[in-house]
Coordinates of C-alpha atoms in Angstrom, one line a residue:
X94 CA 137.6 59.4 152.6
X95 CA 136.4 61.2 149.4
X96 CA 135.7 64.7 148.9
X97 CA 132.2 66.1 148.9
X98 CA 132.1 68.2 146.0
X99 CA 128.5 68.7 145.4
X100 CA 125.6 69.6 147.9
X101 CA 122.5 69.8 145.2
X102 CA 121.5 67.5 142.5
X103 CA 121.1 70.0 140.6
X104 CA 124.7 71.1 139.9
X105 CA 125.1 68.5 137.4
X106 CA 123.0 65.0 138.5
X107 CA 119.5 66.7 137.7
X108 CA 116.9 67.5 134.7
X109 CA 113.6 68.8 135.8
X110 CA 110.7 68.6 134.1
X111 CA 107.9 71.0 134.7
X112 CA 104.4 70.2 134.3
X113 CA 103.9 72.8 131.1
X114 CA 106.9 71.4 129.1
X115 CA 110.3 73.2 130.1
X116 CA 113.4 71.9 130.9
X117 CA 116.1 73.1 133.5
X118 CA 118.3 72.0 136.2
X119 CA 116.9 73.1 139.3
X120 CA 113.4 72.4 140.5
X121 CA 113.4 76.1 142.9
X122 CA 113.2 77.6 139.2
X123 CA 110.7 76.1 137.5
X124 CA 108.1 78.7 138.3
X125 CA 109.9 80.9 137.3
X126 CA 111.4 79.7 134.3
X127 CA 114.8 80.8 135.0
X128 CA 117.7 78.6 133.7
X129 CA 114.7 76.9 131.7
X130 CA 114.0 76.4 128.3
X131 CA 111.0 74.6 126.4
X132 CA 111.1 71.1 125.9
X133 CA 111.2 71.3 122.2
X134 CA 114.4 73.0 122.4
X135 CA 116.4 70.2 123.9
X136 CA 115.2 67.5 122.7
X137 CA 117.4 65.6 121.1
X138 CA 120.5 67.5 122.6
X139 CA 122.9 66.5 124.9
X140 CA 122.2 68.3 127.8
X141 CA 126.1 67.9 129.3
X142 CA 126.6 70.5 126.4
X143 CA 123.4 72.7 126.6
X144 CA 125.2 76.1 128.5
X145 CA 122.4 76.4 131.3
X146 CA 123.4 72.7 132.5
X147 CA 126.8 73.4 131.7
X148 CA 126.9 76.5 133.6
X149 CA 125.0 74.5 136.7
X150 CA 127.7 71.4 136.0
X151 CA 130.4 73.8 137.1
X152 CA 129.2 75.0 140.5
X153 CA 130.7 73.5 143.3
X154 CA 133.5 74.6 145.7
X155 CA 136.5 73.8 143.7
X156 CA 135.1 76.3 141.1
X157 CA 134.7 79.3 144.2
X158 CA 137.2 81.2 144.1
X159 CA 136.1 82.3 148.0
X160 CA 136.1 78.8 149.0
X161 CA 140.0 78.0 147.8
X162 CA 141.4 78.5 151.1
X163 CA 138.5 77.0 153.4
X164 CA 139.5 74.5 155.9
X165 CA 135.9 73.2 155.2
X166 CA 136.6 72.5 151.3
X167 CA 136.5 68.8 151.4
X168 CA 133.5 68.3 153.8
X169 CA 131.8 71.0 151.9
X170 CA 129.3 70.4 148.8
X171 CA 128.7 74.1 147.8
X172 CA 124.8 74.4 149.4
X173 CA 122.4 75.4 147.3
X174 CA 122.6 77.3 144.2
X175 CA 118.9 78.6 144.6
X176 CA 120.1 80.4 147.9
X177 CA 122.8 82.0 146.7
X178 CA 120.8 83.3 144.2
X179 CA 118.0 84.1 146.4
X180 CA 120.6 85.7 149.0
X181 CA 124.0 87.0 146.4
X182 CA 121.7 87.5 142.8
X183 CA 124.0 84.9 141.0
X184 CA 124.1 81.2 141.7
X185 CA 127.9 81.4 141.5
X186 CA 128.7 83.0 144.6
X187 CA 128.6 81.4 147.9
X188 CA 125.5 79.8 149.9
X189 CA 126.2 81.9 153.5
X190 CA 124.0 79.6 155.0
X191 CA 125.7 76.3 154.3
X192 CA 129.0 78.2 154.5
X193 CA 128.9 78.4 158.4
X194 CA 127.1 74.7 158.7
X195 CA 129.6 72.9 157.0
X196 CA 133.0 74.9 158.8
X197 CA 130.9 74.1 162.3
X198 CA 130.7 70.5 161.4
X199 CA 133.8 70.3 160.0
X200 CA 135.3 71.6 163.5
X201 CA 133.1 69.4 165.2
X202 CA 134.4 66.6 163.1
X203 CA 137.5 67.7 164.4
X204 CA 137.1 67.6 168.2
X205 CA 135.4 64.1 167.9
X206 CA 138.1 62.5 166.4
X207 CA 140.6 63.8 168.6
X208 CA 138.2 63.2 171.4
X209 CA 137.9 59.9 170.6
X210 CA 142.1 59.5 170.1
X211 CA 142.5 60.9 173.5
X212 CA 140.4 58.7 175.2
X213 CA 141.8 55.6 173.3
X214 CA 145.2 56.8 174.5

């Protein structure tokens, strides 16, 4: 009944703490300390405002401009950021991976319910 607008924690329902004191959104970075920043840096801030969380906060479908015109939009939560990057170089673009999941479930989705109508009929 409600959109599903966000795959990963990290887009916006995360702070990760790694063992030697930084601070970032997604726990796939912390080794490498991208999209991290020291401890002493935040503290104190509102991390809603802070423009690596920020820039995390913001990725999900309806910010894609190559998921706009998916039939999948509203069963999809955007996959995993760390993918994309893994996969595209930017966590922006889209998770391929999740991409095709979430249209095949969608279209199975799909078939049940009118499955299910037909044989109610």
């Amino acid at each position: 009944k409600n959109p599903h607008l966000k795959d990963c924690g990290g887009i916006g329902n995360q702070i990760v703490i790694s063992p030697d004191g930084y601070v970032g959104p997604c726990h796939a970075f912390a080794s490498s300390k991208k999209y991290f920043r020291p401890l002493k840096e935040v503290q104190g801030l509102d991390l809603r405002e802070d423009p690596i969380f920020k820039e995390w906060g913001e990725r999900y479908p309806l910010n894609l401009e190559e998921c706009l015109d998916c039939n999948a939009l509203g069963v999809c939560g955007g996959g995993c950021p760390y993918q994309s990057y893994l996969i595209e170089g930017d966590i922006r673009k889209l998770d391929v991976r999740m991409c095709g999941h979430n249209k095949t479930v969608l279209d199975w989705i799909v078939n049940e319910v009118i499955s299910t109508n037909e044989t109610q009929s």
